[in-house]
Amino acid sequence: MKRAVPVLLLSAAGLVPVWMFQPGAEEAINEVAAPPASTPPAATSTAPIVPGQTQTQAQTPAQTQAQNAARVIKGKLIKTSEGDVQLQVTFQGNKISDIAVVTAPNTAPTRKALPLLKASALKAQSAQIDTVSGATATSGGYQQSLQSAIDQAQ
Amino acid sequence: MRRVEHIMGLPISVDLRDGDAELAEKAFEWLREADARFSPFKPDSEVSRLDRGELTSQELTPDLVEVLDLCAWYEQATGGAFKVRLPGRGLDPCAVVKGWAVERAGDVLLAGGARNFCLNAGGDVFASGEPEPGKPWRVGVRHPEEADKLCVVLAVRDGSVATSAFYERGQHIIDGRTGAPATGLLSLTVCAPDLTTADSTATAAFAMGAEGVEWAAAQENCEVFAVLEDRRVIQTAGLPVHLC
């Protein structure tokens, strides 16, 4: 992430929205990251990477004046030591109403900060497996289940 | 060696690649003990006695305190969608106890020197090491609508997988905020380093409904595979999908 800083070329005019941008941006990201205050299941919480640099970068083109119309601005692709980052920011006037991740590295801290979700269609498949995960609450269900077949096959 | 036993109302199987029957028995012994102590269906369990007011908070065992703390945390984290005590019902920490107890059973096997094994408690999987050198445990996730099919296969080494779903008649998870069965999801699978986290997160997220997908994805070290009611699949980018 640090390497992203020199890449940023902010004009003086660009800095104004940067200041206005920061608090809102962090808020928006934290909402998604929501690190548990106390995580009983052990897990010492690592500070989520909040890509501040990328955010400032993303809104660099937002130098145009505040208007009430929503504007969607895609940030530049930033190369970091962790991988590429690109955000898309929606402005309502001078305020950020939404931040979406276009590209982010697939490292654990980044994923925590920005859960990347992929959508697809449900498919049914058969495959060689060792065990089955599923909600088998009753033994009746179990008897018909794949796990039962696996257990009996041995 | 393999063994299956019904405990906590669930078929629990162990596939032990480098341990003996004696060690497996130790793990099952612990699971029977956990059932006796934490089942809300057994009148003399700690949970039932606490629920009847026969135990004070000072008299609880550290294990039960740990379980109740976990329940309280998930209740708070889900805004009440997950509740250890639903309105009009007794204390029921089952959703947390299952994963927690099975993970502890896995610890028993590890402490006994086993390295490569897979525990499966009613679809909650604790996988350690590898089934054979160089290969991950292939954990199939049951298709929510076709019992004999899978919707994804995960490759797991030293990890856990748990699924909450609505596919058997009469089986449901209650949204603690409304008291009605949770809606929005057909199934939600969580892959995490430990089974306590995987199981509790899957159950809590399922209770939240569709919004639970993003919530689960934001939990520490959790990868998610969710099937929505409209049969769309949402998964996290880091899900360890096994390409068959």
mmCIF file of C-alpha atoms in Angstrom:
data_model
loop_
_atom_site.group_PDB
_atom_site.id
_atom_site.type_symbol
_atom_site.label_atom_id
_atom_site.label_comp_id
_atom_site.label_asym_id
_atom_site.label_seq_id
_atom_site.Cartn_x
_atom_site.Cartn_y
_atom_site.Cartn_z
ATOM 1 C CA MET A 1 0.000 0.000 0.000
ATOM 2 C CA LYS A 2 2.795 2.356 0.883
ATOM 3 C CA ARG A 3 4.078 2.299 -2.622
ATOM 4 C CA ALA A 4 0.859 3.748 -3.822
ATOM 5 C CA VAL A 5 1.612 7.102 -2.269
ATOM 6 C CA PRO A 6 4.207 8.369 -4.736
ATOM 7 C CA VAL A 7 1.956 7.457 -7.589
ATOM 8 C CA LEU A 8 -0.627 9.923 -6.476
ATOM 9 C CA LEU A 9 -0.554 13.194 -8.270
ATOM 10 C CA LEU A 10 -2.964 15.424 -6.535
ATOM 11 C CA SER A 11 -3.557 18.909 -7.710
ATOM 12 C CA ALA A 12 -4.183 21.597 -5.123
ATOM 13 C CA ALA A 13 -7.809 21.599 -6.100
ATOM 14 C CA GLY A 14 -7.894 17.866 -5.649
ATOM 15 C CA LEU A 15 -6.830 18.104 -2.036
ATOM 16 C CA VAL A 16 -9.995 19.797 -0.918
ATOM 17 C CA PRO A 17 -12.250 16.869 -1.612
ATOM 18 C CA VAL A 18 -9.550 14.606 -0.177
ATOM 19 C CA TRP A 19 -9.993 16.156 3.237
ATOM 20 C CA MET A 20 -13.718 15.883 2.979
ATOM 21 C CA PHE A 21 -13.388 12.391 1.698
ATOM 22 C CA GLN A 22 -11.387 10.684 4.416
ATOM 23 C CA PRO A 23 -13.778 10.400 7.370
ATOM 24 C CA GLY A 24 -16.674 9.245 5.302
ATOM 25 C CA ALA A 25 -14.566 6.732 3.473
ATOM 26 C CA GLU A 26 -13.256 5.145 6.635
ATOM 27 C CA GLU A 27 -16.706 4.957 7.991
ATOM 28 C CA ALA A 28 -17.954 3.202 4.938
ATOM 29 C CA ILE A 29 -15.169 0.664 4.972
ATOM 30 C CA ASN A 30 -15.464 0.027 8.665
ATOM 31 C CA GLU A 31 -19.078 -0.715 8.244
ATOM 32 C CA VAL A 32 -18.154 -3.637 6.083
ATOM 33 C CA ALA A 33 -15.160 -4.710 8.068
ATOM 34 C CA ALA A 34 -16.836 -4.360 11.458
ATOM 35 C CA PRO A 35 -14.005 -5.945 13.413
ATOM 36 C CA PRO A 36 -15.449 -7.635 16.470
ATOM 37 C CA ALA A 37 -14.756 -5.625 19.568
ATOM 38 C CA SER A 38 -14.181 -8.745 21.593
ATOM 39 C CA THR A 39 -13.871 -11.976 19.743
ATOM 40 C CA PRO A 40 -14.379 -14.807 22.189
ATOM 41 C CA PRO A 41 -13.401 -17.453 19.617
ATOM 42 C CA ALA A 42 -9.760 -16.514 20.272
ATOM 43 C CA ALA A 43 -8.663 -14.741 17.095
ATOM 44 C CA THR A 44 -6.579 -11.734 17.993
ATOM 45 C CA SER A 45 -8.011 -9.147 15.701
ATOM 46 C CA THR A 46 -5.593 -7.780 13.198
ATOM 47 C CA ALA A 47 -6.122 -4.218 12.155
ATOM 48 C CA PRO A 48 -7.881 -4.211 8.839
ATOM 49 C CA ILE A 49 -6.009 -2.556 6.043
ATOM 50 C CA VAL A 50 -7.957 0.509 5.206
ATOM 51 C CA PRO A 51 -6.616 1.531 1.863
ATOM 52 C CA GLY A 52 -6.588 5.228 2.596
ATOM 53 C CA GLN A 53 -4.259 5.932 -0.249
ATOM 54 C CA THR A 54 -6.471 4.236 -2.705
ATOM 55 C CA GLN A 55 -9.408 6.182 -1.505
ATOM 56 C CA THR A 56 -7.678 9.497 -1.984
ATOM 57 C CA GLN A 57 -6.581 8.270 -5.324
ATOM 58 C CA ALA A 58 -10.028 7.139 -6.259
ATOM 59 C CA GLN A 59 -11.473 10.533 -5.809
ATOM 60 C CA THR A 60 -8.736 12.472 -7.502
ATOM 61 C CA PRO A 61 -10.877 12.892 -10.580
ATOM 62 C CA ALA A 62 -13.595 14.301 -8.348
ATOM 63 C CA GLN A 63 -12.225 17.732 -8.652
ATOM 64 C CA THR A 64 -15.327 18.936 -10.315
ATOM 65 C CA GLN A 65 -17.536 20.954 -8.051
ATOM 66 C CA ALA A 66 -20.168 19.689 -5.768
ATOM 67 C CA GLN A 67 -23.439 18.947 -7.405
ATOM 68 C CA ASN A 68 -26.338 17.038 -6.150
ATOM 69 C CA ALA A 69 -26.372 14.513 -8.926
ATOM 70 C CA ALA A 70 -24.789 11.157 -8.200
ATOM 71 C CA ARG A 71 -21.473 10.644 -9.904
ATOM 72 C CA VAL A 72 -19.706 7.335 -10.145
ATOM 73 C CA ILE A 73 -15.973 7.616 -10.410
ATOM 74 C CA LYS A 74 -13.621 4.764 -10.908
ATOM 75 C CA GLY A 75 -10.195 5.206 -9.350
ATOM 76 C CA LYS A 76 -6.940 4.402 -11.026
ATOM 77 C CA LEU A 77 -5.571 0.920 -10.660
ATOM 78 C CA ILE A 78 -2.962 1.164 -7.916
ATOM 79 C CA LYS A 79 -0.182 -1.372 -7.671
ATOM 80 C CA THR A 80 0.817 -2.199 -4.103
ATOM 81 C CA SER A 81 3.162 -4.723 -2.598
ATOM 82 C CA GLU A 82 0.066 -6.769 -1.752
ATOM 83 C CA GLY A 83 -1.425 -6.574 -5.226
ATOM 84 C CA ASP A 84 -3.559 -4.290 -7.341
ATOM 85 C CA VAL A 85 -6.264 -2.124 -5.832
ATOM 86 C CA GLN A 86 -8.985 -0.237 -7.610
ATOM 87 C CA LEU A 87 -12.055 1.326 -6.090
ATOM 88 C CA GLN A 88 -15.162 2.881 -7.498
ATOM 89 C CA VAL A 89 -16.723 5.709 -5.554
ATOM 90 C CA THR A 90 -20.195 7.170 -5.868
ATOM 91 C CA PHE A 91 -20.564 10.823 -4.902
ATOM 92 C CA GLN A 92 -23.790 12.562 -3.996
ATOM 93 C CA GLY A 93 -22.704 16.147 -4.275
ATOM 94 C CA ASN A 94 -19.582 16.330 -2.171
ATOM 95 C CA LYS A 95 -20.482 13.334 -0.064
ATOM 96 C CA ILE A 96 -19.572 9.766 -0.757
ATOM 97 C CA SER A 97 -22.605 7.582 -0.862
ATOM 98 C CA ASP A 98 -20.965 4.327 -1.858
ATOM 99 C CA ILE A 99 -17.596 2.705 -2.317
ATOM 100 C CA ALA A 100 -17.240 -0.443 -4.315
ATOM 101 C CA VAL A 101 -14.175 -2.566 -4.795
ATOM 102 C CA VAL A 102 -13.271 -3.137 -8.407
ATOM 103 C CA THR A 103 -9.993 -4.926 -7.723
ATOM 104 C CA ALA A 104 -8.299 -5.896 -4.467
ATOM 105 C CA PRO A 105 -5.542 -8.296 -3.552
ATOM 106 C CA ASN A 106 -6.591 -11.625 -2.204
ATOM 107 C CA THR A 107 -4.737 -11.426 1.079
ATOM 108 C CA ALA A 108 -6.335 -12.120 4.424
ATOM 109 C CA PRO A 109 -6.248 -8.587 5.855
ATOM 110 C CA THR A 110 -7.611 -7.087 2.686
ATOM 111 C CA ARG A 111 -10.347 -9.624 2.515
ATOM 112 C CA LYS A 112 -11.352 -8.791 6.008
ATOM 113 C CA ALA A 113 -11.527 -5.127 5.257
ATOM 114 C CA LEU A 114 -13.241 -5.596 1.949
ATOM 115 C CA PRO A 115 -15.150 -8.837 1.694
ATOM 116 C CA LEU A 116 -15.109 -9.700 -1.957
ATOM 117 C CA LEU A 117 -18.198 -11.549 -2.945
ATOM 118 C CA LYS A 118 -18.647 -13.343 -6.232
ATOM 119 C CA ALA A 119 -22.044 -14.291 -7.542
ATOM 120 C CA SER A 120 -22.845 -17.287 -9.727
ATOM 121 C CA ALA A 121 -25.664 -19.703 -10.404
ATOM 122 C CA LEU A 122 -26.299 -22.766 -8.277
ATOM 123 C CA LYS A 123 -24.957 -25.932 -9.848
ATOM 124 C CA ALA A 124 -25.337 -29.556 -8.889
ATOM 125 C CA GLN A 125 -22.313 -31.784 -9.151
ATOM 126 C CA SER A 126 -21.059 -35.174 -8.220
ATOM 127 C CA ALA A 127 -17.440 -35.648 -7.313
ATOM 128 C CA GLN A 128 -14.982 -37.805 -5.439
ATOM 129 C CA ILE A 129 -14.915 -36.475 -1.917
ATOM 130 C CA ASP A 130 -13.735 -37.458 1.563
ATOM 131 C CA THR A 131 -16.568 -36.006 3.598
ATOM 132 C CA VAL A 132 -19.739 -33.914 3.344
ATOM 133 C CA SER A 133 -20.685 -30.656 4.959
ATOM 134 C CA GLY A 134 -24.400 -30.102 5.293
ATOM 135 C CA ALA A 135 -26.993 -29.528 7.928
ATOM 136 C CA THR A 136 -27.854 -33.070 8.909
ATOM 137 C CA ALA A 137 -29.954 -32.474 11.967
ATOM 138 C CA THR A 138 -31.741 -35.777 12.076
ATOM 139 C CA SER A 139 -30.554 -39.328 11.817
ATOM 140 C CA GLY A 140 -33.318 -39.936 9.259
ATOM 141 C CA GLY A 141 -31.727 -37.352 7.002
ATOM 142 C CA TYR A 142 -28.355 -38.802 7.645
ATOM 143 C CA GLN A 143 -29.299 -42.242 6.454
ATOM 144 C CA GLN A 144 -29.972 -40.880 3.020
ATOM 145 C CA SER A 145 -27.041 -38.606 3.096
ATOM 146 C CA LEU A 146 -23.822 -38.806 1.259
ATOM 147 C CA GLN A 147 -21.828 -38.995 4.458
ATOM 148 C CA SER A 148 -23.652 -42.190 5.317
ATOM 149 C CA ALA A 149 -22.633 -43.596 1.964
ATOM 150 C CA ILE A 150 -19.047 -42.590 2.576
ATOM 151 C CA ASP A 151 -19.017 -44.138 6.033
ATOM 152 C CA GLN A 152 -20.457 -47.378 4.711
ATOM 153 C CA ALA A 153 -18.153 -47.549 1.739
ATOM 154 C CA GLN A 154 -15.120 -48.093 3.912
ATOM 155 C CA MET B 1 -9.757 -46.372 11.164
ATOM 156 C CA ARG B 2 -13.335 -45.128 10.921
ATOM 157 C CA ARG B 3 -16.107 -45.021 13.422
ATOM 158 C CA VAL B 4 -19.603 -43.518 13.601
ATOM 159 C CA GLU B 5 -21.598 -42.923 16.742
ATOM 160 C CA HIS B 6 -24.790 -40.983 17.440
ATOM 161 C CA ILE B 7 -24.185 -38.326 20.075
ATOM 162 C CA MET B 8 -25.978 -35.021 20.681
ATOM 163 C CA GLY B 9 -28.658 -36.308 18.344
ATOM 164 C CA LEU B 10 -26.143 -36.332 15.522
ATOM 165 C CA PRO B 11 -24.216 -38.935 13.634
ATOM 166 C CA ILE B 12 -20.592 -38.186 14.440
ATOM 167 C CA SER B 13 -17.968 -39.899 12.364
ATOM 168 C CA VAL B 14 -14.225 -39.944 12.622
ATOM 169 C CA ASP B 15 -11.867 -40.886 9.842
ATOM 170 C CA LEU B 16 -8.570 -41.354 11.593
ATOM 171 C CA ARG B 17 -5.623 -41.938 9.270
ATOM 172 C CA ASP B 18 -2.910 -42.191 11.894
ATOM 173 C CA GLY B 19 -4.414 -43.199 15.220
ATOM 174 C CA ASP B 20 -5.995 -46.221 16.813
ATOM 175 C CA ALA B 21 -9.406 -47.183 18.145
ATOM 176 C CA GLU B 22 -8.377 -46.368 21.676
ATOM 177 C CA LEU B 23 -7.637 -42.759 20.761
ATOM 178 C CA ALA B 24 -10.885 -42.470 18.824
ATOM 179 C CA GLU B 25 -12.718 -43.718 21.904
ATOM 180 C CA LYS B 26 -11.207 -40.885 23.941
ATOM 181 C CA ALA B 27 -12.608 -38.342 21.516
ATOM 182 C CA PHE B 28 -16.050 -39.969 21.638
ATOM 183 C CA GLU B 29 -15.845 -40.118 25.411
ATOM 184 C CA TRP B 30 -15.450 -36.337 25.482
ATOM 185 C CA LEU B 31 -18.367 -35.879 23.089
ATOM 186 C CA ARG B 32 -20.626 -38.006 25.298
ATOM 187 C CA GLU B 33 -19.517 -35.956 28.271
ATOM 188 C CA ALA B 34 -20.247 -32.702 26.425
ATOM 189 C CA ASP B 35 -23.697 -34.005 25.547
ATOM 190 C CA ALA B 36 -24.400 -34.953 29.164
ATOM 191 C CA ARG B 37 -23.270 -31.572 30.442
ATOM 192 C CA PHE B 38 -24.574 -29.139 27.831
ATOM 193 C CA SER B 39 -27.704 -30.686 26.333
ATOM 194 C CA PRO B 40 -30.865 -28.708 27.055
ATOM 195 C CA PHE B 41 -32.780 -31.943 26.453
ATOM 196 C CA LYS B 42 -31.247 -33.741 29.434
ATOM 197 C CA PRO B 43 -32.873 -32.652 32.705
ATOM 198 C CA ASP B 44 -29.707 -33.154 34.751
ATOM 199 C CA SER B 45 -27.321 -31.310 32.400
ATOM 200 C CA GLU B 46 -25.586 -28.159 33.575
ATOM 201 C CA VAL B 47 -27.535 -26.205 30.979
ATOM 202 C CA SER B 48 -30.894 -27.513 32.241
ATOM 203 C CA ARG B 49 -29.955 -26.930 35.856
ATOM 204 C CA LEU B 50 -28.843 -23.386 35.083
ATOM 205 C CA ASP B 51 -32.080 -22.808 33.204
ATOM 206 C CA ARG B 52 -34.107 -23.981 36.221
ATOM 207 C CA GLY B 53 -32.161 -21.627 38.461
ATOM 208 C CA GLU B 54 -30.448 -24.441 40.346
ATOM 209 C CA LEU B 55 -26.988 -23.103 39.576
ATOM 210 C CA THR B 56 -25.699 -19.628 40.239
ATOM 211 C CA SER B 57 -23.274 -17.966 37.870
ATOM 212 C CA GLN B 58 -20.497 -18.707 40.367
ATOM 213 C CA GLU B 59 -21.254 -22.401 40.195
ATOM 214 C CA LEU B 60 -20.885 -22.754 36.442
ATOM 215 C CA THR B 61 -17.933 -24.707 35.066
ATOM 216 C CA PRO B 62 -15.402 -22.737 33.017
ATOM 217 C CA ASP B 63 -16.508 -24.722 29.967
ATOM 218 C CA LEU B 64 -20.106 -23.572 30.264
ATOM 219 C CA VAL B 65 -18.987 -20.016 30.926
ATOM 220 C CA GLU B 66 -16.960 -20.183 27.698
ATOM 221 C CA VAL B 67 -19.950 -21.489 25.751
ATOM 222 C CA LEU B 68 -22.300 -18.856 27.159
ATOM 223 C CA ASP B 69 -19.769 -16.113 26.428
ATOM 224 C CA LEU B 70 -19.601 -17.285 22.824
ATOM 225 C CA CYS B 71 -23.396 -17.293 22.610
ATOM 226 C CA ALA B 72 -23.561 -13.789 24.040
ATOM 227 C CA TRP B 73 -20.976 -12.567 21.578
ATOM 228 C CA TYR B 74 -22.832 -13.957 18.552
ATOM 229 C CA GLU B 75 -26.129 -12.648 19.853
ATOM 230 C CA GLN B 76 -24.666 -9.169 20.090
ATOM 231 C CA ALA B 77 -22.789 -9.427 16.783
ATOM 232 C CA THR B 78 -25.919 -10.441 14.873
ATOM 233 C CA GLY B 79 -28.159 -7.831 16.408
ATOM 234 C CA GLY B 80 -30.179 -10.547 18.101
ATOM 235 C CA ALA B 81 -30.794 -12.705 15.013
ATOM 236 C CA PHE B 82 -28.930 -15.433 16.860
ATOM 237 C CA LYS B 83 -30.305 -15.999 20.346
ATOM 238 C CA VAL B 84 -29.306 -18.504 23.001
ATOM 239 C CA ARG B 85 -32.752 -18.170 24.513
ATOM 240 C CA LEU B 86 -35.585 -17.609 22.090
ATOM 241 C CA PRO B 87 -38.722 -16.020 23.486
ATOM 242 C CA GLY B 88 -40.867 -18.601 25.228
ATOM 243 C CA ARG B 89 -38.193 -21.243 25.102
ATOM 244 C CA GLY B 90 -35.507 -22.535 27.387
ATOM 245 C CA LEU B 91 -31.799 -21.901 27.302
ATOM 246 C CA ASP B 92 -30.412 -23.573 24.174
ATOM 247 C CA PRO B 93 -26.713 -23.146 23.433
ATOM 248 C CA CYS B 94 -26.724 -26.111 20.988
ATOM 249 C CA ALA B 95 -25.749 -23.987 17.997
ATOM 250 C CA VAL B 96 -22.475 -23.088 19.655
ATOM 251 C CA VAL B 97 -21.940 -26.275 21.663
ATOM 252 C CA LYS B 98 -21.849 -28.535 18.626
ATOM 253 C CA GLY B 99 -18.901 -26.907 16.872
ATOM 254 C CA TRP B 100 -17.154 -26.144 20.115
ATOM 255 C CA ALA B 101 -17.439 -29.716 21.414
ATOM 256 C CA VAL B 102 -16.331 -31.287 18.143
ATOM 257 C CA GLU B 103 -13.363 -28.962 17.938
ATOM 258 C CA ARG B 104 -12.443 -30.034 21.456
ATOM 259 C CA ALA B 105 -12.740 -33.670 20.327
ATOM 260 C CA GLY B 106 -10.302 -32.823 17.547
ATOM 261 C CA ASP B 107 -7.948 -31.428 20.187
ATOM 262 C CA VAL B 108 -8.192 -34.742 22.039
ATOM 263 C CA LEU B 109 -7.046 -36.548 18.895
ATOM 264 C CA LEU B 110 -4.219 -34.068 18.322
ATOM 265 C CA ALA B 111 -3.096 -34.374 21.938
ATOM 266 C CA GLY B 112 -3.061 -38.144 21.485
ATOM 267 C CA GLY B 113 -0.593 -37.786 18.627
ATOM 268 C CA ALA B 114 -2.946 -38.056 15.664
ATOM 269 C CA ARG B 115 -2.149 -35.680 12.856
ATOM 270 C CA ASN B 116 -4.306 -36.684 9.937
ATOM 271 C CA PHE B 117 -7.991 -37.107 10.582
ATOM 272 C CA CYS B 118 -11.417 -35.793 9.739
ATOM 273 C CA LEU B 119 -14.259 -35.440 12.220
ATOM 274 C CA ASN B 120 -17.768 -34.916 10.896
ATOM 275 C CA ALA B 121 -20.623 -34.109 13.252
ATOM 276 C CA GLY B 122 -23.879 -33.915 11.363
ATOM 277 C CA GLY B 123 -22.228 -32.069 8.515
ATOM 278 C CA ASP B 124 -19.838 -29.968 10.566
ATOM 279 C CA VAL B 125 -16.314 -30.876 9.549
ATOM 280 C CA PHE B 126 -13.047 -30.591 11.428
ATOM 281 C CA ALA B 127 -10.189 -31.638 9.160
ATOM 282 C CA SER B 128 -6.607 -32.023 10.293
ATOM 283 C CA GLY B 129 -3.615 -32.685 8.104
ATOM 284 C CA GLU B 130 -4.223 -34.644 4.933
ATOM 285 C CA PRO B 131 -6.003 -37.887 4.015
ATOM 286 C CA GLU B 132 -2.893 -38.921 2.122
ATOM 287 C CA PRO B 133 0.382 -37.120 1.544
ATOM 288 C CA GLY B 134 0.035 -34.151 -0.784
ATOM 289 C CA LYS B 135 -3.745 -34.226 -0.918
ATOM 290 C CA PRO B 136 -6.220 -32.016 0.889
ATOM 291 C CA TRP B 137 -9.399 -33.272 2.494
ATOM 292 C CA ARG B 138 -12.085 -32.898 -0.133
ATOM 293 C CA VAL B 139 -15.133 -31.571 1.649
ATOM 294 C CA GLY B 140 -18.255 -31.657 -0.485
ATOM 295 C CA VAL B 141 -20.997 -29.196 0.393
ATOM 296 C CA ARG B 142 -24.425 -30.739 0.076
ATOM 297 C CA HIS B 143 -26.637 -29.262 -2.599
ATOM 298 C CA PRO B 144 -29.543 -27.597 -0.770
ATOM 299 C CA GLU B 145 -32.194 -29.122 -3.012
ATOM 300 C CA GLU B 146 -30.721 -32.386 -4.179
ATOM 301 C CA ALA B 147 -29.607 -34.507 -1.253
ATOM 302 C CA ASP B 148 -27.395 -36.731 -3.343
ATOM 303 C CA LYS B 149 -25.588 -33.888 -5.061
ATOM 304 C CA LEU B 150 -22.996 -31.330 -4.100
ATOM 305 C CA CYS B 151 -22.943 -27.635 -4.876
ATOM 306 C CA VAL B 152 -19.237 -27.133 -4.305
ATOM 307 C CA VAL B 153 -16.206 -29.099 -3.138
ATOM 308 C CA LEU B 154 -13.686 -27.471 -0.812
ATOM 309 C CA ALA B 155 -10.054 -28.400 -0.361
ATOM 310 C CA VAL B 156 -9.202 -28.276 3.329
ATOM 311 C CA ARG B 157 -6.014 -28.841 5.295
ATOM 312 C CA ASP B 158 -6.151 -28.028 8.992
ATOM 313 C CA GLY B 159 -9.450 -26.256 8.734
ATOM 314 C CA SER B 160 -13.136 -26.518 9.431
ATOM 315 C CA VAL B 161 -16.317 -26.323 7.409
ATOM 316 C CA ALA B 162 -19.856 -25.881 8.704
ATOM 317 C CA THR B 163 -23.138 -25.506 6.888
ATOM 318 C CA SER B 164 -26.456 -24.156 8.055
ATOM 319 C CA ALA B 165 -29.349 -24.917 5.807
ATOM 320 C CA PHE B 166 -33.025 -25.339 5.396
ATOM 321 C CA TYR B 167 -33.639 -28.515 3.513
ATOM 322 C CA GLU B 168 -35.186 -31.024 5.767
ATOM 323 C CA ARG B 169 -38.851 -30.824 6.657
ATOM 324 C CA GLY B 170 -39.541 -29.366 10.051
ATOM 325 C CA GLN B 171 -35.984 -28.244 10.406
ATOM 326 C CA HIS B 172 -35.438 -24.565 10.757
ATOM 327 C CA ILE B 173 -33.359 -21.868 12.320
ATOM 328 C CA ILE B 174 -35.256 -19.088 14.033
ATOM 329 C CA ASP B 175 -34.442 -15.449 13.440
ATOM 330 C CA GLY B 176 -34.281 -14.237 17.029
ATOM 331 C CA ARG B 177 -35.299 -10.741 15.967
ATOM 332 C CA THR B 178 -38.674 -11.852 14.647
ATOM 333 C CA GLY B 179 -39.242 -15.251 16.242
ATOM 334 C CA ALA B 180 -40.067 -16.601 12.789
ATOM 335 C CA PRO B 181 -37.998 -19.064 10.742
ATOM 336 C CA ALA B 182 -35.075 -17.370 9.035
ATOM 337 C CA THR B 183 -35.656 -16.619 5.360
ATOM 338 C CA GLY B 184 -33.553 -15.525 2.428
ATOM 339 C CA LEU B 185 -31.065 -18.397 2.308
ATOM 340 C CA LEU B 186 -31.209 -22.023 1.310
ATOM 341 C CA SER B 187 -27.811 -22.795 2.759
ATOM 342 C CA LEU B 188 -24.752 -21.035 4.052
ATOM 343 C CA THR B 189 -21.363 -22.645 4.458
ATOM 344 C CA VAL B 190 -18.454 -21.189 6.385
ATOM 345 C CA CYS B 191 -14.863 -22.349 6.103
ATOM 346 C CA ALA B 192 -12.681 -21.189 9.009
ATOM 347 C CA PRO B 193 -9.535 -22.316 10.818
ATOM 348 C CA ASP B 194 -11.546 -23.626 13.771
ATOM 349 C CA LEU B 195 -14.920 -25.328 13.937
ATOM 350 C CA THR B 196 -16.288 -23.204 16.787
ATOM 351 C CA THR B 197 -16.020 -20.165 14.525
ATOM 352 C CA ALA B 198 -17.225 -21.954 11.385
ATOM 353 C CA ASP B 199 -20.290 -23.478 13.043
ATOM 354 C CA SER B 200 -21.340 -20.480 15.107
ATOM 355 C CA THR B 201 -20.815 -18.077 12.217
ATOM 356 C CA ALA B 202 -22.794 -20.264 9.806
ATOM 357 C CA THR B 203 -25.701 -20.606 12.220
ATOM 358 C CA ALA B 204 -25.739 -16.938 13.182
ATOM 359 C CA ALA B 205 -25.463 -15.767 9.571
ATOM 360 C CA PHE B 206 -28.249 -18.117 8.477
ATOM 361 C CA ALA B 207 -30.484 -16.674 11.174
ATOM 362 C CA MET B 208 -29.806 -13.207 9.762
ATOM 363 C CA GLY B 209 -30.989 -14.204 6.290
ATOM 364 C CA ALA B 210 -29.556 -12.743 3.088
ATOM 365 C CA GLU B 211 -27.767 -9.955 4.958
ATOM 366 C CA GLY B 212 -25.926 -12.674 6.877
ATOM 367 C CA VAL B 213 -23.808 -13.437 3.815
ATOM 368 C CA GLU B 214 -21.907 -10.189 3.958
ATOM 369 C CA TRP B 215 -21.801 -10.300 7.740
ATOM 370 C CA ALA B 216 -20.200 -13.761 7.690
ATOM 371 C CA ALA B 217 -17.755 -12.680 4.985
ATOM 372 C CA ALA B 218 -16.594 -9.837 7.226
ATOM 373 C CA GLN B 219 -15.846 -12.153 10.142
ATOM 374 C CA GLU B 220 -12.219 -12.846 10.830
ATOM 375 C CA ASN B 221 -10.743 -15.702 8.777
ATOM 376 C CA CYS B 222 -14.124 -16.795 7.431
ATOM 377 C CA GLU B 223 -14.734 -17.862 3.840
ATOM 378 C CA VAL B 224 -18.343 -18.145 2.791
ATOM 379 C CA PHE B 225 -20.417 -20.049 0.242
ATOM 380 C CA ALA B 226 -24.088 -19.110 0.339
ATOM 381 C CA VAL B 227 -27.072 -20.225 -1.713
ATOM 382 C CA LEU B 228 -29.826 -17.636 -1.757
ATOM 383 C CA GLU B 229 -33.517 -18.422 -2.055
ATOM 384 C CA ASP B 230 -33.445 -17.441 -5.706
ATOM 385 C CA ARG B 231 -30.700 -20.071 -6.192
ATOM 386 C CA ARG B 232 -27.973 -17.562 -6.745
ATOM 387 C CA VAL B 233 -24.654 -18.475 -5.191
ATOM 388 C CA ILE B 234 -22.595 -15.863 -3.378
ATOM 389 C CA GLN B 235 -19.082 -16.799 -2.324
ATOM 390 C CA THR B 236 -16.014 -15.049 -1.004
ATOM 391 C CA ALA B 237 -13.055 -14.738 -3.316
ATOM 392 C CA GLY B 238 -10.801 -16.675 -0.941
ATOM 393 C CA LEU B 239 -12.987 -19.769 -0.664
ATOM 394 C CA PRO B 240 -10.730 -22.844 -1.084
ATOM 395 C CA VAL B 241 -12.665 -24.418 -3.936
ATOM 396 C CA HIS B 242 -11.377 -27.820 -4.982
ATOM 397 C CA LEU B 243 -11.337 -28.181 -8.722
ATOM 398 C CA CYS B 244 -12.389 -31.718 -9.423
#
